[in-house]
Coordinates of N, CA and C in Angstrom, one line a residue:
M7 N -23.0 41.2 74.3 CA -24.1 41.1 73.8 C -25.6 42.0 73.6
R8 N -25.8 42.2 73.0 CA -27.6 42.8 73.3 C -28.7 41.5 73.1
I9 N -29.4 41.6 74.2 CA -30.9 40.8 74.0 C -31.9 41.5 74.2
T10 N -32.9 41.3 73.8 CA -34.2 41.4 73.7 C -35.1 40.2 74.3
I11 N -35.2 40.4 75.7 CA -36.1 39.4 75.8 C -37.9 39.5 76.5
F12 N -38.6 39.0 76.0 CA -40.8 38.8 76.4 C -40.7 38.2 77.0
S13 N -41.1 38.8 78.0 CA -41.9 37.9 79.2 C -43.1 38.7 79.6
L14 N -44.2 38.0 79.9 CA -45.5 37.8 81.0 C -45.5 38.1 81.9
G15 N -43.7 37.5 82.4 CA -43.6 38.6 84.0 C -43.8 37.3 84.9
G16 N -43.2 36.0 84.1 CA -43.3 34.3 85.0 C -41.6 33.9 86.0
L17 N -42.1 33.2 86.2 CA -40.5 32.3 87.3 C -39.3 32.8 85.6
L18 N -39.7 32.2 85.0 CA -39.0 31.4 83.6 C -38.1 32.5 83.3
G19 N -39.2 33.5 82.9 CA -38.6 34.8 82.1 C -37.7 36.1 83.1
Q20 N -37.5 35.5 84.8 CA -36.5 36.4 85.3 C -35.5 35.5 85.3
Y21 N -35.9 34.3 85.6 CA -34.3 33.3 85.1 C -33.9 33.5 84.0
V22 N -34.4 33.8 82.9 CA -33.5 33.8 81.7 C -32.7 35.3 81.8
T23 N -34.0 36.2 82.2 CA -33.4 37.9 82.9 C -32.1 38.0 83.4
N24 N -31.8 37.0 84.7 CA -30.7 37.0 85.8 C -29.9 36.5 84.9
T25 N -30.0 35.2 84.3 CA -28.9 34.6 83.1 C -28.3 35.1 82.5
A26 N -29.0 36.3 81.7 CA -28.2 37.0 80.2 C -26.9 37.9 81.6
L27 N -27.7 38.4 82.2 CA -27.1 39.4 82.7 C -25.9 39.0 83.2
L28 N -25.6 37.9 84.2 CA -24.6 37.5 84.8 C -23.8 37.2 83.7
H29 N -24.1 37.0 82.5 CA -23.0 37.0 81.4 C -22.4 37.5 80.8
G30 N -22.9 39.0 81.7 CA -22.7 40.0 80.6 C -23.0 41.0 80.2
A31 N -24.9 40.7 79.6 CA -25.2 40.6 78.2 C -25.9 42.1 78.5
Q32 N -25.8 42.9 77.4 CA -27.3 44.1 78.0 C -28.0 43.6 77.7
V33 N -29.2 44.2 78.8 CA -30.5 43.6 78.2 C -31.8 44.5 78.0
T34 N -32.8 43.7 77.1 CA -33.9 45.1 77.2 C -35.2 43.8 77.8
A35 N -35.2 44.1 78.6 CA -36.9 43.2 79.5 C -38.4 44.2 78.6
Y36 N -38.7 43.4 78.1 CA -39.9 43.8 77.5 C -41.5 42.9 78.1
V37 N -42.3 43.5 79.1 CA -43.0 42.9 80.6 C -43.9 43.9 80.1
P38 N -45.4 43.1 80.4 CA -46.8 44.3 81.1 C -46.7 45.1 81.8
D39 N -46.2 44.6 82.8 CA -46.4 45.4 84.4 C -44.7 45.5 84.5
A40 N -44.3 46.7 84.1 CA -42.0 47.8 84.5 C -42.3 47.4 86.2
K41 N -42.9 47.0 86.6 CA -42.7 47.1 88.4 C -42.9 45.8 88.5
A42 N -43.2 44.9 88.5 CA -42.3 43.3 88.6 C -40.9 42.8 88.5
I43 N -40.4 43.9 87.4 CA -39.1 43.4 87.4 C -38.3 44.7 88.5
W44 N -37.4 44.3 88.6 CA -36.3 45.8 90.0 C -34.8 45.2 88.7
P45 N -35.0 47.3 89.4 CA -33.8 47.5 88.4 C -32.4 47.4 88.4
R46 N -31.2 47.3 87.7 CA -30.0 46.8 87.5 C -29.5 47.3 86.7
K47 N -28.0 46.9 87.1 CA -27.0 47.4 86.0 C -27.5 47.0 84.7
N48 N -26.8 47.0 83.4 CA -26.9 46.7 82.0 C -28.7 46.0 81.7
L49 N -29.4 46.8 82.7 CA -31.0 46.4 82.5 C -32.1 47.7 81.8
T50 N -32.8 47.5 80.8 CA -33.3 48.2 80.5 C -34.8 47.0 80.5
V51 N -35.9 47.9 81.2 CA -37.3 47.3 81.0 C -38.5 48.9 80.1
I52 N -39.2 47.5 79.2 CA -40.1 48.5 78.3 C -41.0 47.8 78.9
E53 N -42.2 48.8 79.1 CA -43.5 47.7 79.5 C -44.6 48.3 78.5
G54 N -44.9 47.0 77.7 CA -46.2 47.5 77.1 C -47.2 45.6 76.7
S55 N -47.8 45.9 76.0 CA -48.5 45.2 75.5 C -47.6 44.5 73.9
L56 N -48.0 43.1 73.4 CA -47.7 42.2 72.6 C -48.3 43.0 71.2
Q57 N -49.2 43.3 72.0 CA -50.1 43.7 70.5 C -49.7 45.3 69.9
N58 N -49.0 45.8 70.3 CA -48.1 47.3 70.7 C -47.3 47.0 69.6
R59 N -47.5 47.5 68.6 CA -46.2 47.1 67.4 C -44.9 48.1 67.3
E60 N -45.3 49.3 67.8 CA -44.6 50.3 68.1 C -43.6 49.7 69.1
R61 N -44.1 50.1 70.3 CA -42.6 49.3 71.8 C -42.8 48.0 71.1
V62 N -43.1 47.3 71.1 CA -42.6 45.5 70.1 C -41.3 46.5 69.4
L63 N -41.5 47.1 67.9 CA -39.9 47.9 67.6 C -39.2 48.3 68.1
E64 N -39.5 49.1 69.2 CA -38.4 50.0 70.5 C -38.2 49.5 71.4
A65 N -38.3 47.9 71.3 CA -37.7 47.3 72.3 C -37.3 45.6 71.3
L66 N -36.8 46.4 70.0 CA -35.8 45.8 69.3 C -34.8 45.8 69.0
L67 N -35.2 47.6 68.7 CA -34.0 48.4 67.6 C -32.7 47.9 68.4
E68 N -31.9 47.6 69.0 CA -30.5 47.0 69.4 C -30.0 46.0 69.6
A69 N -31.3 45.0 69.9 CA -31.3 43.3 70.2 C -29.9 42.7 69.2
D70 N -28.9 42.5 69.3 CA -28.3 40.8 68.4 C -29.5 39.8 68.2
A71 N -29.5 39.7 69.0 CA -30.5 38.3 69.4 C -32.0 38.6 71.0
V72 N -32.9 37.7 70.0 CA -34.2 37.8 70.8 C -34.2 36.9 71.8
I73 N -35.2 36.4 72.6 CA -36.0 35.3 73.4 C -37.2 35.9 73.8
S74 N -38.0 34.6 73.7 CA -39.2 34.8 74.2 C -39.5 33.8 74.7
V75 N -40.3 33.9 75.8 CA -40.5 33.2 76.9 C -42.0 33.4 77.7
L76 N -43.0 33.1 76.7 CA -44.6 33.5 77.0 C -44.9 32.4 76.6
T77 N -45.5 31.9 79.0 CA -45.3 30.4 78.9 C -47.0 31.0 78.9
P78 N -47.6 29.3 78.9 CA -49.4 29.0 79.4 C -49.9 30.0 80.4
M79 N -49.1 29.2 81.4 CA -49.3 29.9 82.4 C -50.2 31.3 83.0
R80 N -49.7 32.0 82.4 CA -49.6 33.6 82.2 C -50.1 34.4 81.7
V81 N -51.4 33.5 80.7 CA -52.6 34.1 80.1 C -53.5 33.0 80.4
K82 N -54.8 34.2 80.1 CA -56.1 33.8 80.2 C -57.0 32.9 78.3
H83 N -57.2 32.1 78.4 CA -57.4 31.6 77.0 C -58.8 31.8 77.1
V84 N -59.7 33.7 76.9 CA -61.3 33.4 77.4 C -61.9 33.0 76.3
K85 N -61.5 33.1 75.0 CA -62.8 32.3 74.2 C -61.4 31.3 73.3
E86 N -62.1 30.4 72.8 CA -62.0 28.6 72.0 C -60.6 29.5 70.9
E87 N -60.9 30.6 70.2 CA -60.7 30.8 69.0 C -59.7 31.7 68.9
E88 N -59.0 31.8 70.7 CA -57.7 32.9 71.0 C -56.8 31.9 71.2
T89 N -55.7 33.0 70.2 CA -53.7 32.2 70.2 C -53.2 33.3 71.0
P90 N -53.1 33.2 72.1 CA -52.6 34.8 72.7 C -50.7 35.0 72.5
L91 N -50.7 33.5 72.3 CA -48.8 33.2 72.8 C -48.4 33.1 71.0
A92 N -49.7 32.4 70.3 CA -49.1 32.1 69.1 C -49.0 33.9 68.1
D93 N -49.7 34.8 68.4 CA -50.1 35.9 68.1 C -49.3 37.3 68.7
G94 N -48.6 36.6 69.9 CA -47.4 37.6 70.1 C -46.3 37.2 69.5
N95 N -45.9 36.2 69.8 CA -44.5 35.5 68.4 C -44.7 36.0 67.7
A96 N -45.3 35.7 66.9 CA -46.6 36.5 65.6 C -46.0 37.5 65.2
M97 N -46.4 38.9 66.1 CA -46.1 40.0 66.5 C -44.0 40.0 66.2
I98 N -43.7 39.6 67.4 CA -42.2 39.9 67.5 C -42.2 39.5 66.9
L99 N -42.3 38.2 65.4 CA -41.3 37.9 64.8 C -41.0 39.1 63.0
S100 N -42.1 39.3 62.9 CA -42.5 39.9 62.0 C -42.3 41.5 62.7
A101 N -42.0 42.0 63.8 CA -41.4 43.2 64.2 C -39.5 43.3 63.8
M102 N -39.5 42.3 63.8 CA -38.2 41.4 63.6 C -37.3 41.7 62.5
K103 N -38.9 41.1 61.8 CA -38.4 41.5 60.2 C -38.3 42.2 59.5
Q104 N -38.7 43.1 59.9 CA -38.8 44.6 59.6 C -37.2 45.7 59.7
L105 N -37.1 45.0 60.9 CA -35.4 46.1 61.8 C -34.9 44.7 61.0
G106 N -34.6 43.6 60.3 CA -33.7 42.9 60.0 C -33.0 42.2 60.9
K107 N -33.7 41.8 62.0 CA -33.1 41.1 63.0 C -33.3 39.4 62.8
T108 N -32.7 38.6 63.3 CA -32.5 37.2 62.5 C -32.9 36.2 63.8
R109 N -32.0 36.1 64.7 CA -32.3 35.1 65.4 C -32.9 35.1 66.9
F110 N -34.1 34.0 67.0 CA -35.0 34.2 67.6 C -35.1 32.9 68.2
V111 N -35.4 32.7 69.3 CA -35.8 31.6 70.1 C -36.3 32.1 71.6
T112 N -38.1 30.8 72.0 CA -38.9 31.0 72.1 C -38.6 29.7 72.7
V113 N -40.4 29.4 73.6 CA -40.2 27.7 74.6 C -41.8 27.7 73.8
G114 N -42.0 26.2 74.0 CA -43.6 25.7 74.0 C -43.7 24.5 74.6
H115 N -44.6 24.4 73.9 CA -45.2 22.5 74.6 C -44.5 21.5 73.7
V116 N -44.3 20.5 74.7 CA -43.8 19.5 73.5 C -44.9 18.8 73.0
C117 N -46.2 19.7 73.0 CA -47.6 18.9 71.7 C -47.5 19.6 70.2
I118 N -46.3 20.4 70.1 CA -46.0 21.1 69.0 C -45.8 20.1 68.7
H119 N -45.5 19.2 67.5 CA -44.9 17.9 67.3 C -43.3 18.6 66.1
A120 N -42.4 17.9 65.9 CA -41.4 18.4 64.9 C -41.5 17.0 64.1
F121 N -40.3 16.8 62.5 CA -40.2 16.0 61.4 C -39.4 15.7 62.5
G122 N -39.5 14.3 61.7 CA -39.1 13.2 62.9 C -39.0 12.7 64.4
D123 N -40.2 13.2 65.3 CA -40.3 12.5 66.4 C -40.6 10.8 67.0
C124 N -40.5 10.8 67.9 CA -41.2 9.6 67.4 C -42.0 9.6 68.2
E125 N -42.6 10.7 68.8 CA -44.0 10.4 69.8 C -44.0 9.4 71.1
D126 N -43.2 9.2 71.6 CA -42.9 8.0 73.3 C -44.3 8.0 74.1
K127 N -44.3 7.4 74.9 CA -45.7 7.4 75.3 C -46.2 9.0 76.4
Y128 N -44.7 9.2 76.6 CA -44.7 10.9 77.0 C -45.1 11.5 76.6
Q129 N -44.6 11.7 75.6 CA -44.9 13.2 74.4 C -46.5 13.0 74.2
R130 N -47.1 11.8 73.8 CA -48.4 10.9 73.9 C -49.2 11.5 74.8
M131 N -48.6 11.1 75.8 CA -49.6 11.7 77.0 C -50.1 13.2 77.3
S132 N -48.7 13.9 77.1 CA -48.7 14.9 77.6 C -49.6 15.4 76.9
T133 N -49.3 15.5 75.1 CA -50.6 15.9 74.6 C -51.9 15.8 74.8
K134 N -51.7 15.0 74.8 CA -53.3 14.1 75.3 C -54.3 14.5 77.0
F135 N -52.8 15.1 77.9 CA -54.2 15.9 78.9 C -54.0 17.3 78.4
L136 N -53.5 18.3 77.8 CA -53.2 19.4 77.2 C -54.6 20.1 76.5
Q137 N -54.6 18.3 75.7 CA -56.0 19.0 74.8 C -57.6 19.0 75.6
I138 N -57.4 17.8 76.5 CA -58.1 17.7 77.6 C -58.6 18.5 78.5
F139 N -57.8 19.6 79.4 CA -57.8 19.2 80.5 C -57.5 21.8 79.8
W140 N -56.9 21.6 78.6 CA -56.0 23.2 78.7 C -56.5 22.9 77.1
P141 N -57.4 23.2 76.6 CA -57.5 22.9 75.3 C -57.6 23.9 74.4
G142 N -57.6 25.2 74.9 CA -56.9 26.6 74.8 C -55.7 26.7 74.6
V143 N -54.8 26.3 75.3 CA -53.5 26.6 75.4 C -52.7 25.4 74.1
Y144 N -53.6 24.1 74.1 CA -52.8 23.5 73.3 C -53.5 24.0 71.8
K145 N -54.8 24.5 71.4 CA -54.8 25.7 70.2 C -53.5 26.0 70.2
D146 N -53.2 27.2 70.5 CA -51.8 28.0 71.0 C -50.8 27.6 70.4
M147 N -50.6 26.3 71.4 CA -49.3 25.9 70.7 C -49.0 25.2 69.4
Q148 N -50.3 24.8 69.1 CA -50.2 24.5 68.1 C -50.1 25.5 67.2
K149 N -50.6 26.0 66.7 CA -49.7 27.8 65.6 C -49.1 27.6 66.4
M150 N -48.3 28.1 67.1 CA -47.0 28.4 67.5 C -46.2 28.2 66.2
G151 N -46.2 26.5 66.7 CA -45.8 25.9 65.7 C -45.7 26.1 64.0
Q152 N -46.9 26.7 63.9 CA -47.1 27.1 62.7 C -46.8 27.8 62.4
V153 N -46.7 29.1 62.9 CA -45.8 30.5 63.0 C -44.6 30.2 62.8
L154 N -43.9 29.2 64.0 CA -42.6 29.7 63.3 C -42.0 28.3 62.8
A155 N -42.8 27.7 62.0 CA -41.8 26.6 61.3 C -42.7 27.0 59.3
R156 N -43.3 28.7 59.6 CA -43.4 29.4 58.2 C -42.6 30.4 58.4
S157 N -42.0 30.8 59.4 CA -40.7 31.6 59.2 C -39.9 31.3 58.5
D158 N -39.0 32.5 58.0 CA -38.1 32.5 57.3 C -36.6 32.8 58.1
L159 N -36.8 33.3 59.3 CA -35.8 34.1 60.3 C -35.0 32.6 60.7
N160 N -33.9 32.9 61.3 CA -33.0 32.1 62.5 C -33.7 31.8 63.7
W161 N -34.8 30.7 63.7 CA -35.2 30.5 65.0 C -35.5 29.1 66.0
T162 N -35.2 29.3 66.8 CA -35.6 27.6 67.3 C -36.3 27.6 68.9
L163 N -37.0 26.9 68.1 CA -38.6 26.4 69.6 C -38.0 25.8 70.5
V164 N -37.8 25.5 71.6 CA -37.6 24.7 72.6 C -38.7 24.3 73.2
R165 N -38.8 22.9 73.7 CA -40.2 22.3 73.7 C -39.6 22.1 75.0
T166 N -40.8 22.1 76.1 CA -40.9 21.5 77.1 C -41.9 20.7 77.4
C167 N -42.0 20.6 79.1 CA -43.3 20.3 79.8 C -43.2 19.3 81.1
P168 N -44.2 20.7 81.9 CA -44.1 20.6 83.4 C -44.2 19.5 83.9
G169 N -43.3 19.5 85.4 CA -43.6 17.4 85.7 C -43.6 18.1 87.2
R170 N -42.9 17.1 87.7 CA -42.8 16.9 89.5 C -41.6 17.0 89.5
D171 N -40.9 16.8 89.1 CA -39.0 18.1 88.8 C -39.5 19.4 88.6
G172 N -39.9 19.7 88.3 CA -40.1 21.5 87.5 C -39.0 22.5 88.2
K173 N -39.3 22.1 89.4 CA -38.4 23.3 90.7 C -36.6 23.5 90.2
V174 N -36.6 24.1 90.8 CA -34.6 24.8 90.5 C -34.2 23.8 90.6
K175 N -32.7 23.1 90.2 CA -31.9 22.3 90.7 C -30.4 23.2 89.8
K176 N -29.5 22.5 90.3 CA -28.2 23.0 89.8 C -28.7 22.8 88.1
V177 N -27.7 23.7 87.8 CA -27.6 24.0 85.9 C -26.8 22.7 85.1
G178 N -26.9 21.9 84.6 CA -26.5 21.0 84.3 C -27.1 19.5 85.0
Q179 N -28.0 19.6 86.0 CA -28.0 18.1 86.8 C -29.4 17.6 86.4
N180 N -29.3 16.5 85.9 CA -30.7 16.1 85.6 C -31.5 16.8 84.5
C181 N -30.8 17.5 83.5 CA -31.7 17.5 82.3 C -30.7 17.5 81.3
S182 N -31.3 17.3 80.1 CA -30.4 16.9 78.9 C -31.8 17.1 77.5
I183 N -31.0 17.3 76.2 CA -31.8 18.0 75.4 C -31.9 15.9 74.1
S184 N -32.9 16.6 73.4 CA -33.7 15.4 73.0 C -34.3 16.1 71.4
L185 N -33.8 15.7 69.8 CA -34.2 16.8 69.1 C -35.7 15.3 68.4
D186 N -35.8 14.0 68.8 CA -36.8 13.5 68.3 C -37.8 13.1 69.4
G187 N -37.6 13.2 70.7 CA -38.3 12.6 71.7 C -37.9 11.4 72.7
S188 N -37.5 11.2 71.6 CA -36.6 9.2 72.4 C -36.8 9.2 73.7
Q189 N -35.5 9.7 74.1 CA -35.2 10.3 75.9 C -35.5 11.2 76.7
F190 N -37.2 11.6 75.9 CA -38.4 12.7 77.2 C -38.6 12.2 78.0
R191 N -39.1 13.0 79.5 CA -39.2 13.0 80.6 C -40.0 14.0 81.1
P192 N -41.3 13.7 80.8 CA -41.9 15.9 81.7 C -40.8 15.7 83.0
G193 N -40.9 17.0 83.1 CA -40.3 17.8 84.1 C -39.0 19.2 83.7
Y194 N -38.3 20.0 84.3 CA -37.0 21.1 83.7 C -37.0 21.7 84.9
S195 N -35.7 21.9 85.2 CA -35.1 22.8 86.2 C -35.0 23.8 85.4
R196 N -35.6 25.6 86.2 CA -35.7 26.8 85.1 C -34.7 27.2 85.0
E197 N -33.7 27.1 85.6 CA -32.5 27.0 86.3 C -31.8 26.8 84.5
A198 N -32.1 26.0 84.9 CA -31.2 25.0 84.0 C -31.6 25.5 82.1
L199 N -32.6 25.2 82.1 CA -34.0 25.9 81.2 C -33.1 27.5 80.9
A200 N -33.5 28.0 81.5 CA -32.3 30.0 81.3 C -31.4 29.9 80.4
E201 N -31.1 29.0 80.9 CA -28.9 28.7 80.7 C -29.4 28.2 79.6
F202 N -30.0 27.0 79.2 CA -30.1 26.3 77.9 C -30.7 27.7 76.4
L203 N -31.8 28.6 77.1 CA -32.5 29.3 76.6 C -31.6 30.3 75.8
Y204 N -30.7 30.9 76.5 CA -29.4 31.8 76.8 C -28.8 31.8 75.6
E205 N -28.0 30.3 76.0 CA -26.4 29.7 74.7 C -27.3 29.9 73.6
A206 N -28.4 29.7 73.4 CA -29.2 29.5 72.0 C -28.9 31.1 71.6
A207 N -29.4 31.5 72.1 CA -29.8 33.2 71.5 C -28.5 33.3 71.2
A208 N -27.1 33.2 72.1 CA -26.4 33.7 71.8 C -24.7 33.1 70.7
D209 N -25.4 31.4 70.4 CA -25.2 31.0 69.3 C -26.0 31.0 67.9
Q210 N -25.8 31.7 67.1 CA -26.4 31.8 65.9 C -26.7 30.3 65.2
Q211 N -26.1 29.6 65.3 CA -26.1 28.1 64.6 C -26.5 27.1 65.5
M212 N -26.6 27.2 66.9 CA -27.0 26.1 68.1 C -28.8 26.1 67.9
Y213 N -28.8 25.0 67.2 CA -30.2 24.5 67.1 C -31.0 25.4 66.5
S214 N -30.1 25.9 65.0 CA -30.8 26.8 64.2 C -32.3 25.9 62.8
R215 N -33.4 26.8 63.4 CA -34.4 26.0 62.8 C -34.8 24.7 63.1
K216 N -34.9 24.7 65.0 CA -35.5 22.9 65.3 C -36.2 23.1 66.6
M217 N -36.1 22.0 67.1 CA -36.9 22.3 67.9 C -36.7 21.1 69.0
P218 N -35.5 21.5 69.9 CA -34.8 20.3 71.1 C -36.4 20.0 72.0
I219 N -36.3 19.5 72.4 CA -36.9 19.1 73.7 C -35.8 19.1 74.8
F220 N -36.3 19.8 75.6 CA -35.6 20.3 77.0 C -36.3 19.4 78.4
Y221 N -35.7 18.7 78.9 CA -36.2 17.6 79.9 C -35.1 17.1 80.9
R222 N -35.8 16.1 81.8 CA -35.9 15.8 83.4 C -35.0 14.7 82.3
E223 N -33.9 14.0 83.2 CA -33.8 12.6 83.3 C -33.8 12.1 84.4
G224 N -34.4 10.4 84.1 CA -34.7 10.3 84.7 C -36.2 9.5 84.6

C-alpha cells in the first residue's frame, strides 16, 4: 500500500509515519523541513509548503490513501482571519480530486461538531476552552469541519482533544471511539491514535464520511 502523509513536523506525524512503515506501506512524507525526518527504507520525503500545489500534487501521484495530521500546536494564527489548517486540508483535497484520489483521513479537535453529537459536558468544556484561549484555532477547526463536510471524497475526520493522559501508552489500552461524544473524555495516546489513523486509511469503508471521536477511557 502507498500512503502519503502530510505533517507539519510534530510528534503525531512521526508516529503515523512509523506506524505505516511498520505495516509495510510505501510512505511519502510531505513536510515543511525534510531534515526533521531521518531516512528509512520505503520512505520518500518531499519538502514543501501546503500552498505549493505542484509539490502537493507530486506527493500525491502514487498514493492509494492520504493521511493529514496538521495539528494546531505546529502553526501560529497570526491574524484572526487566518485558517492555515483548514486551508491546508482544502488544498490537499483539491489536489486529490484533480488526480482522482479518494481516500482521505485527517485529525481535528472535538470542537468540530458532527450531526448527532450529544455534546456532553466534556465536549462543551473543551470547545469553550478553545474559544476563549485559542480563538484562532477554534475558527480554523470550524472551517476544517465545513471543508470536509462539503467534500465529495471518501473522507474520515478523527476528532480528539489533548488531556492529562496524552502521553504514549500501549496500543489498545485505555483508548476508545465514540461517534456521538456520549463517552468522550479528553486525552489520548499518540501511538494508539497513529495506529487508528493508519487502519482508517487502509480500510476504504472504515468510518467513511464520518467524524469519530478518539479518546481515553476512565
